[in-house]
Short mmCIF file of C-alpha atoms in Angstrom, two decimals:
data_model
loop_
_atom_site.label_atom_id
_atom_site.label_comp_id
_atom_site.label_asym_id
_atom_site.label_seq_id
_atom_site.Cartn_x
_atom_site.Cartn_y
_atom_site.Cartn_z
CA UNK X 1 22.63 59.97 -32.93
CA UNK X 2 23.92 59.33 -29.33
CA UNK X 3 20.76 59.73 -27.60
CA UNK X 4 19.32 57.86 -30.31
CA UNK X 5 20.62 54.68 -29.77
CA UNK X 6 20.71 55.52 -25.90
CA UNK X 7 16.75 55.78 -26.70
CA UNK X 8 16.65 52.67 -28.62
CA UNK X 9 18.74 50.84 -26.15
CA UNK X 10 16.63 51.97 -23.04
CA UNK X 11 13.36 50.69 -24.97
CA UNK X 12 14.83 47.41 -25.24
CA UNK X 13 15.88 47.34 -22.27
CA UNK X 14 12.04 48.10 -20.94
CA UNK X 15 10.61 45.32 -23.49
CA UNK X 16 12.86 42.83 -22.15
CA UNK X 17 12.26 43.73 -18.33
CA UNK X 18 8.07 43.85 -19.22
CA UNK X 19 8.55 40.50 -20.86
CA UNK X 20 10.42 38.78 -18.35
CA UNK X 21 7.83 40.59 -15.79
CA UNK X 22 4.90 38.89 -17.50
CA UNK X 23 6.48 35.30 -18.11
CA UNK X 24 7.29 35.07 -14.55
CA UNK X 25 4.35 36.81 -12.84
CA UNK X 26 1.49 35.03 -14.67
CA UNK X 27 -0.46 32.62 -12.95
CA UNK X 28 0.45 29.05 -13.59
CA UNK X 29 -2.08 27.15 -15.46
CA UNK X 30 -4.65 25.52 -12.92
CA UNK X 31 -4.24 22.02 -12.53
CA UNK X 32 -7.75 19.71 -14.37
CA UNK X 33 -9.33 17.69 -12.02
CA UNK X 34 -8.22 14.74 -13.50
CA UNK X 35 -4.50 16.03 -13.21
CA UNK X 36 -4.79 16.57 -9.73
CA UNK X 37 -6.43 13.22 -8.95
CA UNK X 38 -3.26 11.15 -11.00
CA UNK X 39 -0.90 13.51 -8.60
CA UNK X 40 -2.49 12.54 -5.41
CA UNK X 41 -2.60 8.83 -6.35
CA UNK X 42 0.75 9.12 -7.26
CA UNK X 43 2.10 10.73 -3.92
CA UNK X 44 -0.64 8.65 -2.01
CA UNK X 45 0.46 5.25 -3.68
CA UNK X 46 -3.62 4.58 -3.68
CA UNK X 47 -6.54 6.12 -4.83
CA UNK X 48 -7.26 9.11 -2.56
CA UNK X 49 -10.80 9.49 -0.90
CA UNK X 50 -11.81 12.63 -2.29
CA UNK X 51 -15.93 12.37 -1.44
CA UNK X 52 -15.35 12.42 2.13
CA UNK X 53 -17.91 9.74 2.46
CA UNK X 54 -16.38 6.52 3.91
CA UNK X 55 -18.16 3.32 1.64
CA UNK X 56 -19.37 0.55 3.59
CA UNK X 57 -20.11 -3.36 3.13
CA UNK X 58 -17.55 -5.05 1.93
CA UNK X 59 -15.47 -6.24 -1.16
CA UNK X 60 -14.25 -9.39 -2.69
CA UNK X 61 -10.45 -9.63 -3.38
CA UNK X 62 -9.83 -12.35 -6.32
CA UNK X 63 -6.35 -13.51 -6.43
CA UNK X 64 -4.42 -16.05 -8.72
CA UNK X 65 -3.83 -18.12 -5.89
CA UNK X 66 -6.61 -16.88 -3.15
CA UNK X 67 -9.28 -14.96 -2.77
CA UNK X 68 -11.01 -13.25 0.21
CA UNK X 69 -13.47 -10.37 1.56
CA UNK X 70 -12.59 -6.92 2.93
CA UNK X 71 -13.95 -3.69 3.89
CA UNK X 72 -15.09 -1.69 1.33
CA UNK X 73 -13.52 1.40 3.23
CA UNK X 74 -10.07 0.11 3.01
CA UNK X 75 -7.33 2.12 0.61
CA UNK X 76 -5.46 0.00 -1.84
CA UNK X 77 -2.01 0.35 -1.71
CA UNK X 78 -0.53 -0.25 -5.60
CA UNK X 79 3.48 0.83 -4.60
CA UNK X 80 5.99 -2.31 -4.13
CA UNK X 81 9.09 -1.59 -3.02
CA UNK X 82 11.82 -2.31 -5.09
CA UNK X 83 13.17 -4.86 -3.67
CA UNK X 84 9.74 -7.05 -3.57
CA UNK X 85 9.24 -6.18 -7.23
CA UNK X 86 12.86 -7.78 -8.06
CA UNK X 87 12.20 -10.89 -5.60
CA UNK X 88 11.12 -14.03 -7.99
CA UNK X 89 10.05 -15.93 -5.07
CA UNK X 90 7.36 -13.08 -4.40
CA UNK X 91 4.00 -14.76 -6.60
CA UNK X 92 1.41 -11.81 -5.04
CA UNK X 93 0.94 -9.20 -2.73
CA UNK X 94 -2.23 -7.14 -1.69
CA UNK X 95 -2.26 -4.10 1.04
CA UNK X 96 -4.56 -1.46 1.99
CA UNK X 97 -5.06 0.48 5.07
CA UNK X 98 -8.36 1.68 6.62
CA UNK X 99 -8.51 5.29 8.01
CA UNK X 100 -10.81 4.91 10.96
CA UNK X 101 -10.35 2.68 12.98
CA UNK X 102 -6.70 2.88 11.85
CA UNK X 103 -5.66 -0.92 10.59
CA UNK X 104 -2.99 -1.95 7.96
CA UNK X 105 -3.40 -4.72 5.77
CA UNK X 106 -1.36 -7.22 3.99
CA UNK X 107 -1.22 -10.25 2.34
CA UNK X 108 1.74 -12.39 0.50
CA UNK X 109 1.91 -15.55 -0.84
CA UNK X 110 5.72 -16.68 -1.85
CA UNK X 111 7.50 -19.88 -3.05
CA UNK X 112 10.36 -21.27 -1.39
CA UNK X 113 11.38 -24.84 -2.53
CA UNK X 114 12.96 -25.55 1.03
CA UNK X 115 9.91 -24.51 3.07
CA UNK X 116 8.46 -27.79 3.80
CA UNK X 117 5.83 -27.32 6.83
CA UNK X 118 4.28 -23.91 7.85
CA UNK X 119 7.17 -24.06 10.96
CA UNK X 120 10.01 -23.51 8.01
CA UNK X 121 8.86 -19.92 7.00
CA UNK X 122 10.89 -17.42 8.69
CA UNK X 123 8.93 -15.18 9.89
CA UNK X 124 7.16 -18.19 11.51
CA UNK X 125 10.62 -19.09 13.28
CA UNK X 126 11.04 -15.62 14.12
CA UNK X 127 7.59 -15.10 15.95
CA UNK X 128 8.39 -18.26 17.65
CA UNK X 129 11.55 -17.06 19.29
CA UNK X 130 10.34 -16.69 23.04
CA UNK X 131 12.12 -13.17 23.05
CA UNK X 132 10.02 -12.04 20.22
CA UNK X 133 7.16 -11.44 22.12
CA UNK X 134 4.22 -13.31 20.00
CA UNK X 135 1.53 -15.63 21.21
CA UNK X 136 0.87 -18.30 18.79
CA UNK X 137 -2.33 -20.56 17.89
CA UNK X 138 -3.47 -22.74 15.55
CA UNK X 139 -5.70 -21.58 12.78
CA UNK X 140 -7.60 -23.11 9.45
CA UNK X 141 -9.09 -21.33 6.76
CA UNK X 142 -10.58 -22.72 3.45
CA UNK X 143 -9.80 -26.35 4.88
CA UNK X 144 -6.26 -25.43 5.32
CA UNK X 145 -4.19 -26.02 8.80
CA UNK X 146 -1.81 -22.83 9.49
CA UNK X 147 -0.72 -20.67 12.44
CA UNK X 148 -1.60 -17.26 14.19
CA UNK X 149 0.55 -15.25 15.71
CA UNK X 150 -0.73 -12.08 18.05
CA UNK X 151 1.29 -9.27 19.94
CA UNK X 152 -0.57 -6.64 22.20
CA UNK X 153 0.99 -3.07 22.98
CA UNK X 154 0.73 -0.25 21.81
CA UNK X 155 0.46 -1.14 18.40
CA UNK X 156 -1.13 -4.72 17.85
CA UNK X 157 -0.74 -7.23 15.75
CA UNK X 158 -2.08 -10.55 14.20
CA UNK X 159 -0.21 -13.12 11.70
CA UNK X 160 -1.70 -15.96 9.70
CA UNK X 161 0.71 -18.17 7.90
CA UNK X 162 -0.71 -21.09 5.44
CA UNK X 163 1.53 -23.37 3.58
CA UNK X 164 -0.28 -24.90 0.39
CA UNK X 165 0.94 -26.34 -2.53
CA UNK X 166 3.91 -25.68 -1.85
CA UNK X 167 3.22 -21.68 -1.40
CA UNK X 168 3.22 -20.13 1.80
CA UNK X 169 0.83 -17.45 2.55
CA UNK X 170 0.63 -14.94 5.33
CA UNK X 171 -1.66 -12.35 5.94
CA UNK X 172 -1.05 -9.63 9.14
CA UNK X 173 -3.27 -6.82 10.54
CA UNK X 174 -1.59 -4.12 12.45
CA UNK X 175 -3.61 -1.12 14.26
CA UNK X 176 -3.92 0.35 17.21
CA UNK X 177 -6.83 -1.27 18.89
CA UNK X 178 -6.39 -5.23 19.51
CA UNK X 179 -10.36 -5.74 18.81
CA UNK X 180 -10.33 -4.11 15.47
CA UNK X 181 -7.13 -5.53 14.80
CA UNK X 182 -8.99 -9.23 15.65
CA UNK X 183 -12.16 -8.34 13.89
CA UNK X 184 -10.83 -7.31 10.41
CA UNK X 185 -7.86 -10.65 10.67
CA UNK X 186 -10.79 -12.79 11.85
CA UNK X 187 -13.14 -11.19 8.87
CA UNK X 188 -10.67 -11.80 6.13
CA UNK X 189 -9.43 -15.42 7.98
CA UNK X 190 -13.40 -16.35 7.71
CA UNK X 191 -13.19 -15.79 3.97
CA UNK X 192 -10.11 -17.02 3.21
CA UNK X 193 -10.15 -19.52 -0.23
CA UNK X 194 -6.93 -20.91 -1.78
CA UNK X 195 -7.15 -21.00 -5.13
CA UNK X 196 -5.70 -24.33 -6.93
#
């Protein structure tokens, strides 16, 4: 009877080990292609590029309160930090980046009832500091006076602030190559409409 239930307990024993055995050494389940594109967008914050083909021409963007053209290569970024999300005073936001040449995009348009001339909006005052390192110029855009801001180094820059209707808008172009920086800000600066 001993050896038995020494048999009995020893085959258990096996089953158990086998099952475990299988449950942990099968494959996972492979991943459809649809699954793995939703992952990548969700680590990416964008749609990832997956053709290896870069698209060319260029695209429309058609804002509530502007609307302008961009490369048709760029990435849309659709992650807002936090803190943007929770800011009231934030109305819209657009960003992408472009892979090669490497440029960042973005674009903001706000409402602050104290701004009341394009000078008032802080990052304004802050490029204007004479420590801050910016050149500034005067710009228009869809009939609208506003101001540029550029900075050359290593990585450039280039700032357009608008205030209309009482919204301020800014759009900046960082890369680093100051021509393609200047080409895609003057591109999108060209296009520029403020929606009423």
């Amino acid at each position: 009877m001993k050896k038995f239930l020494l048999f009995v307990f020893a085959a258990i024993i096996v089953f158990v080990c086998a099952w475990a055995y299988l449950i942990i050494a099968a494959p996972p389940k492979p991943l459809t292609e649809q699954e793995k594109l939703a992952d990548l967008t969700q680590i990416l914050g964008r749609k990832p590029n997956l053709t290896g083909t870069t698209p060319t021409g260029n695209i429309e963007y058609k804002g509530k309160y502007a609307s302008f053209s961009y490369p048709a290569a760029a990435k849309i970024y659709t992650y807002r930090d936090l803190g943007l999300k929770q800011d009231k005073s934030i109305l819209e936001t657009f960003s992408f980046d472009i892979q090669n040449p490497r440029l960042v995009f973005n674009y903001a348009v706000s409402q602050n009832p104290n701004i009341k001339s394009v000078s008032d909006i802080a990052d304004v005052r802050f490029r204007q500091l004479p420590s801050s390192g910016y050149i500034q110029t005067n710009i228009s855009a869809g009939g609208k006076a506003g101001l540029a801001f550029e900075k050359q180094g290593q990585q450039a820059e280039k700032s357009g602030f608008f205030l209309v209707d009482g919204k301020d808008y800014s759009i900046s172009v960082t890369g680093s190559n100051t021509q393609d920086v200047d080409s895609l800000f003057n591109q999108v600066l060209g296009s520029l409409k403020f929606n009423p």
